[in-house]
Amino acid sequence: MSFLDNLSRSAMILPYSQGKIRTEVKTKLGAEAVQKALSLGKDVPSGATVGALGAMTELAKSLVNKPLSANRSYMYEHTLEYERGARLVMVPRVPEVLTKIQDNLSAVKAGMDEFMPRYEAYFNSTNGRADMGDSEIALPRPDKVRASVYINVGVPQPIQPCDLTGLSLPAGLAADIAERTNAKHAAAAEAAKDAAMRDLIKELDKVAKQLTTGKRIHQSVLDNARNASRKVREFTEGYDNDPRVLEVAEIIDQRISSIPNIEQVKNSATLREQAVRAAEAGSKSLAKVVKSTSTAQPVAPAASTVITGDSLLADLID
């Protein structure tokens, strides 16, 4: 049984994308002002931005873009990178993730319901122009603003190792299609594992730095490390059970994730020292894993489709 078979039972592909209101726009006068203020030559690129929605820019940020940013943060904290336009979600967390996205989408819609009537009134009252002192800018039309805001989620898809047994294809072509399809999934899985480990390394480095030299230590330091470690552990257990990674996750659980709140770290030199050592050791160990050869093995095509010979795809794709 291959690691890809493991992943096919433990994770799903979630089509996902989102868009927000563009709140900044560059102006020629702004660029000229920057060039003048910094004594830049005319051939040196420069630019300055202003609020793209005029007096309504800050309202757009708070009512609409803020909940959109919250959803994006949630997705990056609780799902894994997979391929463009999709995230990888571990099967036990699919209901939780879909529910949270729905809650965030409701918040975005509520913000839009409040913002858009006010923006439309503003747009109409200014004839679509915003006064910027010495200049003015054209405001985006309300329909364009509305279209820029979205959270699109598709039907979660299982990851299926390709088996074309039973299809009327030349055996060599069927074998090649299966091998290429499985290789694509395997590469995406490896990229997901690599990205998750790199995220955890970043969070562990923050823990070590904040608990050693930080003057203002925030709860988010522990929370972010805990979330990143959980993602790595869950993915690894559902993919290749890499003992090197699971050992790091276990240490983090014991020395960092087990700390309920940051106040205990602030008030205990022992807890702080243990957390710092765990973070530093975990970061170094994961960095070695990232640089090493993957433990995953390629998926072999079904035996019934394997023959010697060229595939029709070779000349088209390679």
PDB file of C-alpha atoms in Angstrom:
ATOM      1  CA  MET A   1       0.000   0.000   0.000  1.00  0.00           C
ATOM      2  CA  SER A   2       1.429   3.380  -1.026  1.00  0.00           C
ATOM      3  CA  PHE A   3       1.498   6.634   0.875  1.00  0.00           C
ATOM      4  CA  LEU A   4      -0.878   8.023  -1.734  1.00  0.00           C
ATOM      5  CA  ASP A   5      -3.335   5.258  -0.801  1.00  0.00           C
ATOM      6  CA  ASN A   6      -3.025   6.424   2.814  1.00  0.00           C
ATOM      7  CA  LEU A   7      -3.734  10.017   1.842  1.00  0.00           C
ATOM      8  CA  SER A   8      -6.742   9.004  -0.251  1.00  0.00           C
ATOM      9  CA  ARG A   9      -8.450   7.855   2.961  1.00  0.00           C
ATOM     10  CA  SER A  10      -7.300  10.653   5.240  1.00  0.00           C
ATOM     11  CA  ALA A  11      -7.566  13.895   3.209  1.00  0.00           C
ATOM     12  CA  MET A  12      -9.734  15.632   0.626  1.00  0.00           C
ATOM     13  CA  ILE A  13      -9.120  18.364  -1.936  1.00  0.00           C
ATOM     14  CA  LEU A  14     -11.235  21.466  -1.330  1.00  0.00           C
ATOM     15  CA  PRO A  15     -11.570  23.873  -4.297  1.00  0.00           C
ATOM     16  CA  TYR A  16     -11.280  27.340  -2.789  1.00  0.00           C
ATOM     17  CA  SER A  17     -10.672  30.934  -3.818  1.00  0.00           C
ATOM     18  CA  GLN A  18     -11.610  34.382  -2.561  1.00  0.00           C
ATOM     19  CA  GLY A  19     -11.351  37.997  -3.624  1.00  0.00           C
ATOM     20  CA  LYS A  20     -11.511  41.336  -1.857  1.00  0.00           C
ATOM     21  CA  ILE A  21     -12.085  44.998  -2.604  1.00  0.00           C
ATOM     22  CA  ARG A  22      -9.076  46.813  -3.981  1.00  0.00           C
ATOM     23  CA  THR A  23      -8.560  49.692  -1.573  1.00  0.00           C
ATOM     24  CA  GLU A  24      -5.448  51.395  -2.969  1.00  0.00           C
ATOM     25  CA  VAL A  25      -4.645  52.925  -6.326  1.00  0.00           C
ATOM     26  CA  LYS A  26      -1.490  54.599  -7.603  1.00  0.00           C
ATOM     27  CA  THR A  27      -1.596  58.197  -8.808  1.00  0.00           C
ATOM     28  CA  LYS A  28       0.739  60.137 -11.073  1.00  0.00           C
ATOM     29  CA  LEU A  29       0.861  63.109  -8.710  1.00  0.00           C
ATOM     30  CA  GLY A  30       1.682  60.785  -5.838  1.00  0.00           C
ATOM     31  CA  ALA A  31       4.540  59.243  -7.757  1.00  0.00           C
ATOM     32  CA  GLU A  32       5.898  62.676  -8.668  1.00  0.00           C
ATOM     33  CA  ALA A  33       5.657  63.778  -5.035  1.00  0.00           C
ATOM     34  CA  VAL A  34       7.629  60.733  -3.905  1.00  0.00           C
ATOM     35  CA  GLN A  35      10.289  61.359  -6.540  1.00  0.00           C
ATOM     36  CA  LYS A  36      10.603  64.976  -5.445  1.00  0.00           C
ATOM     37  CA  ALA A  37      10.614  64.245  -1.708  1.00  0.00           C
ATOM     38  CA  LEU A  38      13.301  61.576  -2.037  1.00  0.00           C
ATOM     39  CA  SER A  39      15.247  63.334  -4.786  1.00  0.00           C
ATOM     40  CA  LEU A  40      14.887  60.338  -7.075  1.00  0.00           C
ATOM     41  CA  GLY A  41      15.900  60.440 -10.708  1.00  0.00           C
ATOM     42  CA  LYS A  42      13.190  60.326 -13.338  1.00  0.00           C
ATOM     43  CA  ASP A  43      14.307  56.859 -14.395  1.00  0.00           C
ATOM     44  CA  VAL A  44      13.884  55.470 -10.864  1.00  0.00           C
ATOM     45  CA  PRO A  45      10.485  53.762 -10.455  1.00  0.00           C
ATOM     46  CA  SER A  46       8.401  55.273  -7.689  1.00  0.00           C
ATOM     47  CA  GLY A  47       4.801  55.377  -6.677  1.00  0.00           C
ATOM     48  CA  ALA A  48       2.335  56.461  -4.051  1.00  0.00           C
ATOM     49  CA  THR A  49      -1.145  55.168  -3.405  1.00  0.00           C
ATOM     50  CA  VAL A  50      -4.384  56.730  -2.279  1.00  0.00           C
ATOM     51  CA  GLY A  51      -7.652  55.243  -1.160  1.00  0.00           C
ATOM     52  CA  ALA A  52      -9.244  53.675  -4.245  1.00  0.00           C
ATOM     53  CA  LEU A  53     -12.744  54.228  -2.886  1.00  0.00           C
ATOM     54  CA  GLY A  54     -12.193  57.781  -1.743  1.00  0.00           C
ATOM     55  CA  ALA A  55     -13.874  58.613   1.559  1.00  0.00           C
ATOM     56  CA  MET A  56     -15.366  55.107   1.705  1.00  0.00           C
ATOM     57  CA  THR A  57     -12.029  53.294   1.663  1.00  0.00           C
ATOM     58  CA  GLU A  58     -11.648  52.735   5.395  1.00  0.00           C
ATOM     59  CA  LEU A  59     -15.246  51.567   5.673  1.00  0.00           C
ATOM     60  CA  ALA A  60     -14.620  48.990   2.950  1.00  0.00           C
ATOM     61  CA  LYS A  61     -11.596  47.722   4.827  1.00  0.00           C
ATOM     62  CA  SER A  62     -13.416  47.301   8.125  1.00  0.00           C
ATOM     63  CA  LEU A  63     -16.781  45.993   6.912  1.00  0.00           C
ATOM     64  CA  VAL A  64     -15.716  43.785   4.014  1.00  0.00           C
ATOM     65  CA  ASN A  65     -11.985  43.146   3.717  1.00  0.00           C
ATOM     66  CA  LYS A  66     -11.516  42.477   7.427  1.00  0.00           C
ATOM     67  CA  PRO A  67     -13.836  39.424   7.525  1.00  0.00           C
ATOM     68  CA  LEU A  68     -12.357  38.275   4.216  1.00  0.00           C
ATOM     69  CA  SER A  69      -8.884  38.445   5.762  1.00  0.00           C
ATOM     70  CA  ALA A  70     -10.165  36.493   8.760  1.00  0.00           C
ATOM     71  CA  ASN A  71     -11.367  33.740   6.444  1.00  0.00           C
ATOM     72  CA  ARG A  72      -8.066  33.633   4.576  1.00  0.00           C
ATOM     73  CA  SER A  73      -6.180  33.403   7.868  1.00  0.00           C
ATOM     74  CA  TYR A  74      -8.431  30.583   9.015  1.00  0.00           C
ATOM     75  CA  MET A  75      -7.867  28.654   5.783  1.00  0.00           C
ATOM     76  CA  TYR A  76      -4.108  28.955   6.030  1.00  0.00           C
ATOM     77  CA  GLU A  77      -4.117  27.976   9.693  1.00  0.00           C
ATOM     78  CA  HIS A  78      -6.428  24.953   9.385  1.00  0.00           C
ATOM     79  CA  THR A  79      -5.900  23.593   5.862  1.00  0.00           C
ATOM     80  CA  LEU A  80      -2.834  22.772   3.810  1.00  0.00           C
ATOM     81  CA  GLU A  81      -1.445  24.041   0.545  1.00  0.00           C
ATOM     82  CA  TYR A  82      -2.194  21.619  -2.279  1.00  0.00           C
ATOM     83  CA  GLU A  83      -2.543  23.099  -5.743  1.00  0.00           C
ATOM     84  CA  ARG A  84      -3.591  26.414  -7.256  1.00  0.00           C
ATOM     85  CA  GLY A  85      -7.226  27.079  -6.422  1.00  0.00           C
ATOM     86  CA  ALA A  86      -7.480  24.277  -3.868  1.00  0.00           C
ATOM     87  CA  ARG A  87      -6.567  23.404  -0.290  1.00  0.00           C
ATOM     88  CA  LEU A  88      -6.021  20.043   1.363  1.00  0.00           C
ATOM     89  CA  VAL A  89      -8.297  19.247   4.318  1.00  0.00           C
ATOM     90  CA  MET A  90      -7.900  16.234   6.580  1.00  0.00           C
ATOM     91  CA  VAL A  91     -11.097  14.174   6.509  1.00  0.00           C
ATOM     92  CA  PRO A  92     -12.042  14.555  10.215  1.00  0.00           C
ATOM     93  CA  ARG A  93     -11.857  18.341   9.844  1.00  0.00           C
ATOM     94  CA  VAL A  94     -13.931  18.712   6.671  1.00  0.00           C
ATOM     95  CA  PRO A  95     -17.238  19.432   8.499  1.00  0.00           C
ATOM     96  CA  GLU A  96     -15.514  21.893  10.839  1.00  0.00           C
ATOM     97  CA  VAL A  97     -13.809  23.740   7.974  1.00  0.00           C
ATOM     98  CA  LEU A  98     -16.982  23.984   5.865  1.00  0.00           C
ATOM     99  CA  THR A  99     -18.957  25.274   8.850  1.00  0.00           C
ATOM    100  CA  LYS A 100     -16.352  27.938   9.616  1.00  0.00           C
ATOM    101  CA  ILE A 101     -16.224  29.067   5.986  1.00  0.00           C
ATOM    102  CA  GLN A 102     -20.019  29.415   6.026  1.00  0.00           C
ATOM    103  CA  ASP A 103     -19.807  31.537   9.187  1.00  0.00           C
ATOM    104  CA  ASN A 104     -17.126  33.728   7.628  1.00  0.00           C
ATOM    105  CA  LEU A 105     -19.113  34.031   4.406  1.00  0.00           C
ATOM    106  CA  SER A 106     -22.120  35.194   6.411  1.00  0.00           C
ATOM    107  CA  ALA A 107     -19.951  37.869   8.028  1.00  0.00           C
ATOM    108  CA  VAL A 108     -18.737  39.016   4.607  1.00  0.00           C
ATOM    109  CA  LYS A 109     -22.300  39.174   3.256  1.00  0.00           C
ATOM    110  CA  ALA A 110     -23.426  41.169   6.284  1.00  0.00           C
ATOM    111  CA  GLY A 111     -20.570  43.606   5.705  1.00  0.00           C
ATOM    112  CA  MET A 112     -21.459  43.928   2.032  1.00  0.00           C
ATOM    113  CA  ASP A 113     -25.132  44.492   2.859  1.00  0.00           C
ATOM    114  CA  GLU A 114     -24.119  47.414   5.054  1.00  0.00           C
ATOM    115  CA  PHE A 115     -21.379  48.791   2.836  1.00  0.00           C
ATOM    116  CA  MET A 116     -22.798  48.667  -0.679  1.00  0.00           C
ATOM    117  CA  PRO A 117     -25.863  50.942  -0.219  1.00  0.00           C
ATOM    118  CA  ARG A 118     -23.631  53.553   1.386  1.00  0.00           C
ATOM    119  CA  TYR A 119     -21.018  53.229  -1.328  1.00  0.00           C
ATOM    120  CA  GLU A 120     -23.605  53.457  -4.106  1.00  0.00           C
ATOM    121  CA  ALA A 121     -24.998  56.640  -2.552  1.00  0.00           C
ATOM    122  CA  TYR A 122     -21.482  58.076  -2.279  1.00  0.00           C
ATOM    123  CA  PHE A 123     -20.639  57.085  -5.864  1.00  0.00           C
ATOM    124  CA  ASN A 124     -23.787  58.738  -7.212  1.00  0.00           C
ATOM    125  CA  SER A 125     -23.345  61.896  -5.138  1.00  0.00           C
ATOM    126  CA  THR A 126     -19.796  62.424  -6.453  1.00  0.00           C
ATOM    127  CA  ASN A 127     -20.542  61.418 -10.052  1.00  0.00           C
ATOM    128  CA  GLY A 128     -18.003  58.631  -9.632  1.00  0.00           C
ATOM    129  CA  ARG A 129     -15.106  60.963  -8.790  1.00  0.00           C
ATOM    130  CA  ALA A 130     -13.244  61.370  -5.499  1.00  0.00           C
ATOM    131  CA  ASP A 131     -11.598  64.669  -4.575  1.00  0.00           C
ATOM    132  CA  MET A 132      -7.944  64.159  -3.572  1.00  0.00           C
ATOM    133  CA  GLY A 133      -6.966  67.768  -2.947  1.00  0.00           C
ATOM    134  CA  ASP A 134      -4.858  68.766  -5.921  1.00  0.00           C
ATOM    135  CA  SER A 135      -6.337  65.979  -8.018  1.00  0.00           C
ATOM    136  CA  GLU A 136      -9.198  63.527  -8.197  1.00  0.00           C
ATOM    137  CA  ILE A 137      -9.585  59.858  -9.010  1.00  0.00           C
ATOM    138  CA  ALA A 138     -12.258  57.858 -10.752  1.00  0.00           C
ATOM    139  CA  LEU A 139     -14.111  55.625  -8.334  1.00  0.00           C
ATOM    140  CA  PRO A 140     -14.801  51.987  -9.295  1.00  0.00           C
ATOM    141  CA  ARG A 141     -18.398  51.357 -10.279  1.00  0.00           C
ATOM    142  CA  PRO A 142     -20.541  49.699  -7.585  1.00  0.00           C
ATOM    143  CA  ASP A 143     -21.115  46.604  -9.727  1.00  0.00           C
ATOM    144  CA  LYS A 144     -17.353  46.177 -10.130  1.00  0.00           C
ATOM    145  CA  VAL A 145     -16.826  46.528  -6.385  1.00  0.00           C
ATOM    146  CA  ARG A 146     -19.533  43.962  -5.696  1.00  0.00           C
ATOM    147  CA  ALA A 147     -18.062  41.487  -8.189  1.00  0.00           C
ATOM    148  CA  SER A 148     -14.620  41.729  -6.602  1.00  0.00           C
ATOM    149  CA  VAL A 149     -15.854  40.239  -3.318  1.00  0.00           C
ATOM    150  CA  TYR A 150     -16.328  36.485  -3.145  1.00  0.00           C
ATOM    151  CA  ILE A 151     -15.525  33.276  -1.304  1.00  0.00           C
ATOM    152  CA  ASN A 152     -15.853  30.348  -3.685  1.00  0.00           C
ATOM    153  CA  VAL A 153     -15.816  26.817  -2.302  1.00  0.00           C
ATOM    154  CA  GLY A 154     -16.310  23.703  -4.409  1.00  0.00           C
ATOM    155  CA  VAL A 155     -17.351  20.184  -3.522  1.00  0.00           C
ATOM    156  CA  PRO A 156     -14.615  18.416  -1.516  1.00  0.00           C
ATOM    157  CA  GLN A 157     -12.952  15.852  -3.747  1.00  0.00           C
ATOM    158  CA  PRO A 158     -11.332  12.572  -2.691  1.00  0.00           C
ATOM    159  CA  ILE A 159      -7.752  11.887  -3.706  1.00  0.00           C
ATOM    160  CA  GLN A 160      -7.906   8.725  -5.766  1.00  0.00           C
ATOM    161  CA  PRO A 161      -4.853   6.816  -7.011  1.00  0.00           C
ATOM    162  CA  CYS A 162      -5.479   6.377 -10.704  1.00  0.00           C
ATOM    163  CA  ASP A 163      -6.602   2.923 -11.833  1.00  0.00           C
ATOM    164  CA  LEU A 164      -7.839   2.669 -15.423  1.00  0.00           C
ATOM    165  CA  THR A 165      -8.492  -1.043 -15.330  1.00  0.00           C
ATOM    166  CA  GLY A 166     -11.596  -1.787 -17.373  1.00  0.00           C
ATOM    167  CA  LEU A 167     -11.247   1.161 -19.766  1.00  0.00           C
ATOM    168  CA  SER A 168     -10.691   0.367 -23.445  1.00  0.00           C
ATOM    169  CA  LEU A 169      -7.302   2.046 -23.759  1.00  0.00           C
ATOM    170  CA  PRO A 170      -4.023   0.705 -25.135  1.00  0.00           C
ATOM    171  CA  ALA A 171      -2.226  -0.798 -22.166  1.00  0.00           C
ATOM    172  CA  GLY A 172       0.832   1.433 -22.559  1.00  0.00           C
ATOM    173  CA  LEU A 173      -1.263   4.584 -22.702  1.00  0.00           C
ATOM    174  CA  ALA A 174      -3.344   3.531 -19.690  1.00  0.00           C
ATOM    175  CA  ALA A 175      -0.194   2.831 -17.687  1.00  0.00           C
ATOM    176  CA  ASP A 176       1.305   6.189 -18.623  1.00  0.00           C
ATOM    177  CA  ILE A 177      -1.875   8.112 -17.723  1.00  0.00           C
ATOM    178  CA  ALA A 178      -2.066   6.349 -14.353  1.00  0.00           C
ATOM    179  CA  GLU A 179       1.597   6.971 -13.601  1.00  0.00           C
ATOM    180  CA  ARG A 180       1.420  10.646 -14.520  1.00  0.00           C
ATOM    181  CA  THR A 181      -1.792  11.190 -12.552  1.00  0.00           C
ATOM    182  CA  ASN A 182      -0.406   9.523  -9.454  1.00  0.00           C
ATOM    183  CA  ALA A 183       2.863  11.418  -9.810  1.00  0.00           C
ATOM    184  CA  LYS A 184       0.928  14.706  -9.871  1.00  0.00           C
ATOM    185  CA  HIS A 185      -0.893  13.832  -6.642  1.00  0.00           C
ATOM    186  CA  ALA A 186       2.338  12.631  -5.032  1.00  0.00           C
ATOM    187  CA  ALA A 187       4.155  15.850  -5.952  1.00  0.00           C
ATOM    188  CA  ALA A 188       1.300  17.941  -4.546  1.00  0.00           C
ATOM    189  CA  ALA A 189       1.340  15.882  -1.342  1.00  0.00           C
ATOM    190  CA  GLU A 190       5.081  16.370  -0.946  1.00  0.00           C
ATOM    191  CA  ALA A 191       4.679  20.103  -1.541  1.00  0.00           C
ATOM    192  CA  ALA A 192       1.928  20.215   1.096  1.00  0.00           C
ATOM    193  CA  LYS A 193       4.139  18.434   3.617  1.00  0.00           C
ATOM    194  CA  ASP A 194       7.084  20.697   2.818  1.00  0.00           C
ATOM    195  CA  ALA A 195       4.994  23.886   3.138  1.00  0.00           C
ATOM    196  CA  ALA A 196       3.471  22.734   6.433  1.00  0.00           C
ATOM    197  CA  MET A 197       6.907  21.962   7.878  1.00  0.00           C
ATOM    198  CA  ARG A 198       8.272  25.319   6.751  1.00  0.00           C
ATOM    199  CA  ASP A 199       5.317  27.075   8.390  1.00  0.00           C
ATOM    200  CA  LEU A 200       5.986  25.183  11.616  1.00  0.00           C
ATOM    201  CA  ILE A 201       9.686  26.066  11.492  1.00  0.00           C
ATOM    202  CA  LYS A 202       8.737  29.725  11.174  1.00  0.00           C
ATOM    203  CA  GLU A 203       6.392  29.526  14.168  1.00  0.00           C
ATOM    204  CA  LEU A 204       8.936  27.660  16.284  1.00  0.00           C
ATOM    205  CA  ASP A 205      11.564  30.275  15.511  1.00  0.00           C
ATOM    206  CA  LYS A 206       9.097  32.926  16.697  1.00  0.00           C
ATOM    207  CA  VAL A 207       8.525  31.006  19.932  1.00  0.00           C
ATOM    208  CA  ALA A 208      12.261  30.770  20.587  1.00  0.00           C
ATOM    209  CA  LYS A 209      12.840  34.441  19.826  1.00  0.00           C
ATOM    210  CA  GLN A 210       9.829  35.818  21.698  1.00  0.00           C
ATOM    211  CA  LEU A 211      10.403  33.740  24.825  1.00  0.00           C
ATOM    212  CA  THR A 212      14.087  34.646  24.856  1.00  0.00           C
ATOM    213  CA  THR A 213      14.204  38.336  23.950  1.00  0.00           C
ATOM    214  CA  GLY A 214      10.602  39.482  23.510  1.00  0.00           C
ATOM    215  CA  LYS A 215       9.415  42.255  25.792  1.00  0.00           C
ATOM    216  CA  ARG A 216       5.754  41.796  24.916  1.00  0.00           C
ATOM    217  CA  ILE A 217       4.897  38.120  24.619  1.00  0.00           C
ATOM    218  CA  HIS A 218       1.472  37.476  23.121  1.00  0.00           C
ATOM    219  CA  GLN A 219      -0.769  34.422  23.387  1.00  0.00           C
ATOM    220  CA  SER A 220      -0.710  34.148  19.592  1.00  0.00           C
ATOM    221  CA  VAL A 221       2.895  32.949  19.786  1.00  0.00           C
ATOM    222  CA  LEU A 222       1.769  29.747  21.474  1.00  0.00           C
ATOM    223  CA  ASP A 223      -1.485  29.440  19.541  1.00  0.00           C
ATOM    224  CA  ASN A 224       0.189  29.730  16.132  1.00  0.00           C
ATOM    225  CA  ALA A 225       2.836  27.153  17.016  1.00  0.00           C
ATOM    226  CA  ARG A 226       0.131  24.812  18.341  1.00  0.00           C
ATOM    227  CA  ASN A 227      -1.937  25.111  15.138  1.00  0.00           C
ATOM    228  CA  ALA A 228       1.078  24.668  12.873  1.00  0.00           C
ATOM    229  CA  SER A 229       2.219  21.610  14.814  1.00  0.00           C
ATOM    230  CA  ARG A 230      -1.263  20.079  14.699  1.00  0.00           C
ATOM    231  CA  LYS A 231      -1.409  20.501  10.910  1.00  0.00           C
ATOM    232  CA  VAL A 232       1.959  18.822  10.474  1.00  0.00           C
ATOM    233  CA  ARG A 233       1.079  15.954  12.798  1.00  0.00           C
ATOM    234  CA  GLU A 234      -2.334  15.260  11.241  1.00  0.00           C
ATOM    235  CA  PHE A 235      -0.969  15.337   7.714  1.00  0.00           C
ATOM    236  CA  THR A 236       2.014  13.150   8.550  1.00  0.00           C
ATOM    237  CA  GLU A 237      -0.146  10.569  10.321  1.00  0.00           C
ATOM    238  CA  GLY A 238      -2.436  10.454   7.298  1.00  0.00           C
ATOM    239  CA  TYR A 239       0.357  10.350   4.727  1.00  0.00           C
ATOM    240  CA  ASP A 240       3.727   8.738   5.440  1.00  0.00           C
ATOM    241  CA  ASN A 241       4.047   8.512   9.248  1.00  0.00           C
ATOM    242  CA  ASP A 242       7.532   9.975   8.982  1.00  0.00           C
ATOM    243  CA  PRO A 243       8.987   9.212  12.458  1.00  0.00           C
ATOM    244  CA  ARG A 244      11.328  12.195  12.312  1.00  0.00           C
ATOM    245  CA  VAL A 245       8.394  14.591  11.952  1.00  0.00           C
ATOM    246  CA  LEU A 246       6.178  12.834  14.491  1.00  0.00           C
ATOM    247  CA  GLU A 247       8.990  12.959  17.050  1.00  0.00           C
ATOM    248  CA  VAL A 248       9.183  16.728  16.658  1.00  0.00           C
ATOM    249  CA  ALA A 249       5.383  17.026  16.915  1.00  0.00           C
ATOM    250  CA  GLU A 250       5.433  14.994  20.136  1.00  0.00           C
ATOM    251  CA  ILE A 251       8.054  17.249  21.710  1.00  0.00           C
ATOM    252  CA  ILE A 252       6.095  20.348  20.729  1.00  0.00           C
ATOM    253  CA  ASP A 253       2.915  18.876  22.209  1.00  0.00           C
ATOM    254  CA  GLN A 254       4.690  18.179  25.477  1.00  0.00           C
ATOM    255  CA  ARG A 255       6.688  21.392  25.822  1.00  0.00           C
ATOM    256  CA  ILE A 256       4.718  24.066  23.958  1.00  0.00           C
ATOM    257  CA  SER A 257       1.178  23.031  23.031  1.00  0.00           C
ATOM    258  CA  SER A 258       0.518  21.796  26.564  1.00  0.00           C
ATOM    259  CA  ILE A 259       0.972  25.316  27.968  1.00  0.00           C
ATOM    260  CA  PRO A 260      -2.613  26.633  28.351  1.00  0.00           C
ATOM    261  CA  ASN A 261      -1.816  30.348  28.390  1.00  0.00           C
ATOM    262  CA  ILE A 262       1.097  32.696  27.953  1.00  0.00           C
ATOM    263  CA  GLU A 263       0.922  33.969  31.534  1.00  0.00           C
ATOM    264  CA  GLN A 264       2.300  30.660  32.803  1.00  0.00           C
ATOM    265  CA  VAL A 265       5.337  31.100  30.574  1.00  0.00           C
ATOM    266  CA  LYS A 266       5.845  34.658  31.750  1.00  0.00           C
ATOM    267  CA  ASN A 267       5.763  33.551  35.380  1.00  0.00           C
ATOM    268  CA  SER A 268       7.842  30.380  35.104  1.00  0.00           C
ATOM    269  CA  ALA A 269      11.457  30.431  34.032  1.00  0.00           C
ATOM    270  CA  THR A 270      11.402  26.619  33.884  1.00  0.00           C
ATOM    271  CA  LEU A 271       8.451  26.444  31.482  1.00  0.00           C
ATOM    272  CA  ARG A 272       9.956  29.201  29.359  1.00  0.00           C
ATOM    273  CA  GLU A 273      13.324  27.453  29.133  1.00  0.00           C
ATOM    274  CA  GLN A 274      11.693  24.130  28.230  1.00  0.00           C
ATOM    275  CA  ALA A 275       9.593  25.764  25.517  1.00  0.00           C
ATOM    276  CA  VAL A 276      12.610  27.569  24.056  1.00  0.00           C
ATOM    277  CA  ARG A 277      14.702  24.381  23.952  1.00  0.00           C
ATOM    278  CA  ALA A 278      11.845  22.466  22.336  1.00  0.00           C
ATOM    279  CA  ALA A 279      11.311  25.196  19.750  1.00  0.00           C
ATOM    280  CA  GLU A 280      14.987  25.405  18.849  1.00  0.00           C
ATOM    281  CA  ALA A 281      15.415  21.630  18.655  1.00  0.00           C
ATOM    282  CA  GLY A 282      12.207  21.202  16.659  1.00  0.00           C
ATOM    283  CA  SER A 283      13.163  23.909  14.191  1.00  0.00           C
ATOM    284  CA  LYS A 284      16.597  22.357  13.556  1.00  0.00           C
ATOM    285  CA  SER A 285      15.180  18.847  13.179  1.00  0.00           C
ATOM    286  CA  LEU A 286      12.488  19.908  10.730  1.00  0.00           C
ATOM    287  CA  ALA A 287      15.007  21.929   8.708  1.00  0.00           C
ATOM    288  CA  LYS A 288      16.975  18.711   8.215  1.00  0.00           C
ATOM    289  CA  VAL A 289      13.846  16.837   7.144  1.00  0.00           C
ATOM    290  CA  VAL A 290      12.986  19.551   4.619  1.00  0.00           C
ATOM    291  CA  LYS A 291      16.434  19.228   3.055  1.00  0.00           C
ATOM    292  CA  SER A 292      16.423  15.429   3.041  1.00  0.00           C
ATOM    293  CA  THR A 293      15.020  12.977   0.505  1.00  0.00           C
ATOM    294  CA  SER A 294      11.334  12.182   0.903  1.00  0.00           C
ATOM    295  CA  THR A 295      10.382   8.950   2.625  1.00  0.00           C
ATOM    296  CA  ALA A 296       7.375   8.550   0.287  1.00  0.00           C
ATOM    297  CA  GLN A 297       7.535   5.931  -2.442  1.00  0.00           C
ATOM    298  CA  PRO A 298       6.085   6.449  -5.930  1.00  0.00           C
ATOM    299  CA  VAL A 299       2.786   4.743  -6.709  1.00  0.00           C
ATOM    300  CA  ALA A 300       3.157   1.829  -9.097  1.00  0.00           C
ATOM    301  CA  PRO A 301       0.518   1.533 -11.820  1.00  0.00           C
ATOM    302  CA  ALA A 302      -1.827  -1.442 -11.673  1.00  0.00           C
ATOM    303  CA  ALA A 303      -0.053  -4.599 -12.848  1.00  0.00           C
ATOM    304  CA  SER A 304      -2.647  -5.286 -15.528  1.00  0.00           C
ATOM    305  CA  THR A 305      -1.780  -2.089 -17.379  1.00  0.00           C
ATOM    306  CA  VAL A 306       2.000  -2.303 -17.365  1.00  0.00           C
ATOM    307  CA  ILE A 307       3.654  -3.173 -20.667  1.00  0.00           C
ATOM    308  CA  THR A 308       6.889  -2.235 -22.351  1.00  0.00           C
ATOM    309  CA  GLY A 309       6.546   0.378 -25.065  1.00  0.00           C
ATOM    310  CA  ASP A 310       6.034   4.055 -25.811  1.00  0.00           C
ATOM    311  CA  SER A 311       2.948   5.959 -24.760  1.00  0.00           C
ATOM    312  CA  LEU A 312       1.039   8.366 -27.007  1.00  0.00           C
ATOM    313  CA  LEU A 313       1.450  11.035 -24.300  1.00  0.00           C
ATOM    314  CA  ALA A 314       5.213  11.127 -24.382  1.00  0.00           C
ATOM    315  CA  ASP A 315       5.539  13.166 -27.587  1.00  0.00           C
ATOM    316  CA  LEU A 316       2.678  15.512 -26.572  1.00  0.00           C
ATOM    317  CA  ILE A 317       3.691  16.331 -22.992  1.00  0.00           C
ATOM    318  CA  ASP A 318       7.389  15.660 -22.418  1.00  0.00           C
TER     319      ASP A 318
END
